[in-house]
CSV table of C-alpha atoms and ligand atoms in Angstrom, one decimal:
chain,number,residue,atom,x,y,z
A,55,MET,CA,-18.5,44.3,-8.4
A,56,PRO,CA,-17.3,43.0,-4.9
A,57,ASP,CA,-19.9,42.7,-2.2
A,58,VAL,CA,-20.5,45.8,-0.2
A,59,TYR,CA,-22.6,44.3,2.6
A,60,VAL,CA,-21.5,41.4,4.8
A,61,LEU,CA,-23.6,39.2,7.1
A,62,PRO,CA,-22.3,39.8,10.7
A,63,ASP,CA,-21.7,36.9,13.0
A,64,LEU,CA,-24.1,36.4,15.9
A,65,PRO,CA,-22.6,37.8,19.1
A,66,TYR,CA,-23.7,34.6,20.9
A,67,ALA,CA,-24.4,30.9,20.3
A,68,TYR,CA,-27.6,30.0,18.4
A,69,ASN,CA,-29.1,28.6,21.6
A,70,ALA,CA,-28.1,31.5,23.8
A,71,LEU,CA,-31.5,33.1,23.9
A,72,GLU,CA,-33.4,30.0,24.9
A,73,PRO,CA,-36.1,29.5,26.1
A,74,TYR,CA,-37.5,32.9,25.0
A,75,MET,CA,-36.2,32.6,21.4
A,76,ASP,CA,-35.5,29.1,20.2
A,77,GLU,CA,-32.3,27.8,18.6
A,78,ALA,CA,-34.1,26.7,15.4
A,79,THR,CA,-35.6,30.1,14.8
A,80,VAL,CA,-32.4,32.0,15.5
A,81,ARG,CA,-30.5,29.7,13.1
A,82,LEU,CA,-32.9,30.1,10.3
A,83,HIS,CA,-33.5,33.8,11.0
A,84,HIS,CA,-29.8,34.7,10.9
A,85,ASP,CA,-28.3,32.2,8.4
A,86,LYS,CA,-31.2,32.3,5.9
A,87,HIS,CA,-33.4,35.4,6.3
A,88,HIS,CA,-30.8,37.9,7.3
A,89,ALA,CA,-28.4,36.4,4.8
A,90,ALA,CA,-31.0,36.9,2.0
A,91,TYR,CA,-31.3,40.6,2.8
A,92,VAL,CA,-27.5,41.0,2.6
A,93,ALA,CA,-27.5,39.2,-0.8
A,94,GLY,CA,-30.5,41.2,-2.0
A,95,ALA,CA,-28.8,44.5,-1.1
A,96,ASN,CA,-25.5,43.5,-2.8
A,97,SER,CA,-27.5,42.4,-5.9
A,98,ALA,CA,-29.4,45.6,-6.1
A,99,LEU,CA,-26.1,47.6,-5.9
A,100,ALA,CA,-24.5,45.4,-8.6
A,101,LYS,CA,-27.5,45.8,-10.9
A,102,LEU,CA,-27.5,49.6,-10.5
A,103,ASP,CA,-23.8,49.5,-11.4
A,104,ASP,CA,-24.7,47.6,-14.5
A,105,ALA,CA,-27.5,50.0,-15.3
A,106,ARG,CA,-25.1,53.0,-15.2
A,107,LYS,CA,-22.6,51.2,-17.4
A,108,SER,CA,-25.2,50.2,-20.0
A,109,GLY,CA,-27.2,53.4,-19.7
A,110,ASN,CA,-30.3,51.3,-19.4
A,111,PHE,CA,-32.4,52.5,-16.5
A,112,ASP,CA,-35.6,50.6,-17.4
A,113,SER,CA,-35.6,48.7,-14.1
A,114,ILE,CA,-34.8,51.7,-11.9
A,115,ARG,CA,-38.0,51.5,-9.9
A,116,ALA,CA,-37.6,47.8,-9.1
A,117,LEU,CA,-33.9,48.3,-8.3
A,118,SER,CA,-34.4,51.3,-6.1
A,119,THR,CA,-37.2,49.5,-4.2
A,120,ALA,CA,-35.0,46.4,-3.8
A,121,LEU,CA,-32.1,48.5,-2.4
A,122,SER,CA,-34.3,50.2,0.1
A,123,PHE,CA,-36.0,47.0,1.2
A,124,HIS,CA,-32.9,44.8,1.5
A,125,ALA,CA,-30.4,47.3,2.9
A,126,SER,CA,-33.0,48.3,5.5
A,127,GLY,CA,-33.6,44.7,6.3
A,128,HIS,CA,-29.8,44.2,6.7
A,129,ALA,CA,-29.5,47.3,9.0
A,130,LEU,CA,-32.4,46.3,11.3
A,131,HIS,CA,-31.4,42.7,11.7
A,132,SER,CA,-27.8,43.8,12.4
A,133,LEU,CA,-29.2,46.0,15.2
A,134,PHE,CA,-31.7,43.3,16.4
A,135,TRP,CA,-29.0,40.7,17.2
A,136,THR,CA,-26.9,43.2,19.2
A,137,VAL,CA,-29.8,44.4,21.4
A,138,MET,CA,-30.4,40.8,22.7
A,139,CYS,CA,-28.5,38.7,25.1
A,140,PRO,CA,-28.9,35.6,27.3
A,141,HIS,CA,-31.6,36.1,30.0
A,142,SER,CA,-28.9,35.8,32.7
A,143,GLU,CA,-27.2,39.0,31.3
A,144,SER,CA,-30.3,41.0,30.7
A,145,LYS,CA,-30.6,43.8,33.2
A,146,GLU,CA,-32.8,46.9,33.1
A,147,PRO,CA,-31.1,50.2,33.7
A,148,THR,CA,-31.7,51.8,37.1
A,149,SER,CA,-29.8,55.1,36.4
A,150,GLY,CA,-28.0,57.0,33.7
A,151,ALA,CA,-28.7,59.3,30.7
A,152,PHE,CA,-30.7,56.8,28.7
A,153,LEU,CA,-33.1,56.1,31.6
A,154,GLU,CA,-33.5,59.8,32.3
A,155,GLN,CA,-34.5,60.4,28.6
A,156,VAL,CA,-36.9,57.5,28.8
A,157,ASN,CA,-38.5,58.9,32.0
A,158,LYS,CA,-38.8,62.3,30.3
A,159,ASP,CA,-40.3,61.1,27.0
A,160,PHE,CA,-42.4,58.1,28.3
A,161,GLY,CA,-42.9,58.6,32.0
A,162,SER,CA,-41.1,55.4,32.9
A,163,LEU,CA,-39.3,52.4,31.5
A,164,GLU,CA,-42.4,50.4,32.2
A,165,LEU,CA,-44.5,52.7,30.1
A,166,LEU,CA,-42.0,52.6,27.3
A,167,LYS,CA,-42.1,48.8,27.3
A,168,LYS,CA,-45.9,48.9,27.3
A,169,GLN,CA,-46.0,51.3,24.3
A,170,LEU,CA,-43.4,49.4,22.4
A,171,SER,CA,-45.2,46.1,23.1
A,172,ALA,CA,-48.5,47.5,22.0
A,173,ALA,CA,-46.9,48.9,18.8
A,174,SER,CA,-45.1,45.7,18.0
A,175,LYS,CA,-48.2,43.5,18.6
A,176,ALA,CA,-50.3,45.8,16.3
A,177,VAL,CA,-47.9,46.0,13.3
A,178,GLU,CA,-50.0,45.3,10.3
A,179,GLY,CA,-48.4,42.3,8.6
A,180,SER,CA,-44.6,42.1,8.5
A,181,GLY,CA,-42.6,44.7,10.3
A,182,TRP,CA,-40.9,45.9,13.4
A,183,GLY,CA,-41.5,47.7,16.7
A,184,MET,CA,-38.8,50.4,17.0
A,185,LEU,CA,-37.4,52.8,19.6
A,186,ALA,CA,-35.6,55.6,17.8
A,187,TRP,CA,-33.9,58.8,18.7
A,188,GLU,CA,-35.5,61.7,16.8
A,189,PRO,CA,-32.8,64.4,16.6
A,190,MET,CA,-35.0,67.4,15.5
A,191,ALA,CA,-37.1,67.2,18.6
A,192,LYS,CA,-34.3,65.6,20.7
A,193,LYS,CA,-36.8,62.9,21.8
A,194,LEU,CA,-37.1,59.2,21.9
A,195,ILE,CA,-40.0,57.9,19.8
A,196,VAL,CA,-41.7,54.6,19.2
A,197,LEU,CA,-42.5,53.6,15.6
A,198,GLN,CA,-44.2,50.7,13.8
A,199,VAL,CA,-42.0,50.1,10.8
A,200,GLU,CA,-43.7,48.1,8.1
A,201,ASN,CA,-41.6,45.7,6.0
A,202,HIS,CA,-38.2,47.1,6.8
A,203,GLN,CA,-38.5,50.7,5.6
A,204,LYS,CA,-42.1,52.0,5.6
A,205,LEU,CA,-43.4,54.4,8.2
A,206,MET,CA,-39.9,55.3,9.1
A,207,VAL,CA,-39.1,58.9,10.2
A,208,GLN,CA,-36.2,60.2,8.1
A,209,GLY,CA,-33.2,61.2,10.2
A,210,ALA,CA,-34.4,59.2,13.2
A,211,VAL,CA,-31.8,56.8,14.6
A,212,PRO,CA,-33.0,53.3,15.4
A,213,MET,CA,-31.7,52.2,18.8
A,214,PHE,CA,-33.8,49.2,19.6
A,215,VAL,CA,-35.9,47.0,17.3
A,216,LEU,CA,-38.2,44.1,17.8
A,217,ASP,CA,-38.7,41.9,14.7
A,218,VAL,CA,-42.4,40.9,14.4
A,219,TRP,CA,-42.1,39.2,11.0
A,220,GLU,CA,-43.6,35.7,11.3
A,221,HIS,CA,-40.2,34.2,10.6
A,222,ALA,CA,-39.0,35.7,13.9
A,223,TYR,CA,-41.4,33.6,16.0
A,224,TYR,CA,-43.6,31.2,14.1
A,225,ILE,CA,-41.7,27.9,14.9
A,226,LYS,CA,-42.0,28.4,18.6
A,227,TYR,CA,-45.0,30.7,19.1
A,228,GLN,CA,-47.1,29.9,16.0
A,229,ASN,CA,-49.6,32.7,15.6
A,230,LYS,CA,-49.2,34.0,19.1
A,231,ARG,CA,-47.2,37.1,18.3
A,232,ALA,CA,-48.3,38.7,21.6
A,233,ASP,CA,-46.6,35.9,23.7
A,234,TYR,CA,-43.4,36.3,21.7
A,235,VAL,CA,-43.4,40.1,22.3
A,236,ASP,CA,-44.1,39.7,26.0
A,237,ASN,CA,-41.3,37.1,26.4
A,238,PHE,CA,-38.9,39.3,24.3
A,239,TRP,CA,-38.3,41.6,27.3
A,240,ASN,CA,-36.4,38.7,29.1
A,241,ILE,CA,-33.6,38.9,26.6
A,242,VAL,CA,-33.0,42.6,26.0
A,243,LYS,CA,-29.5,43.8,26.3
A,244,TRP,CA,-30.2,47.2,27.8
A,245,ARG,CA,-26.5,48.0,28.2
A,246,GLU,CA,-26.2,48.0,24.4
A,247,VAL,CA,-29.3,50.2,24.0
A,248,GLU,CA,-27.7,52.7,26.4
A,249,LYS,CA,-24.5,52.7,24.4
A,250,ILE,CA,-26.4,53.3,21.2
A,251,PHE,CA,-28.3,56.1,22.8
A,252,ASP,CA,-25.1,57.8,24.1
A,253,ALA,CA,-23.6,57.7,20.6
A,254,ALA,CA,-26.8,58.9,18.9
A,255,VAL,CA,-27.3,62.0,21.1
A,256,ARG,CA,-23.7,63.1,20.5
A,257,VAL,CA,-24.3,63.4,16.7
B,871,LIG,MN1,-36.4,39.1,10.6
């Protein structure tokens, strides 16, 4: 079975996010960790294909879990790389539909950042801070996603994610996740978040 999922190239150089996110971390994170999720998702799909062909579904729980974990990891990392940029290009929005929605749902961009920072710092174990568009309520919500898939709201569209697995910060920040989260705001590509928002609300 040919590979379904493919590791995307980084949209910038490995050292482009320095000094807030170091080159060694980005290199390992993209080339090893993200690549492993892509491989894991492809492997799960291939094994499910085999199971259907053989009629043996004894491993269905493990394979279903692996597909959910690895494909979600691939999706979130793919988004993660695109919502970051070099510090010199990182500019907070001062107007527009995204900022208006943020003001409506959080009070201000500053309060959204505070809530997302607090949520990210307090994720239990490995996971993500997430800003998502929740289409039933037509509202932006902040979530703490554990691993890559737990505590998600079904149907919500992730538009901004902050990886707080230790592999995302341990080389540079050691155990100081809070410092990593505080520094992360220096490399957010808000223009991309606005584009994702514009696409999500149209669906
Ligand atoms: Mn990661």
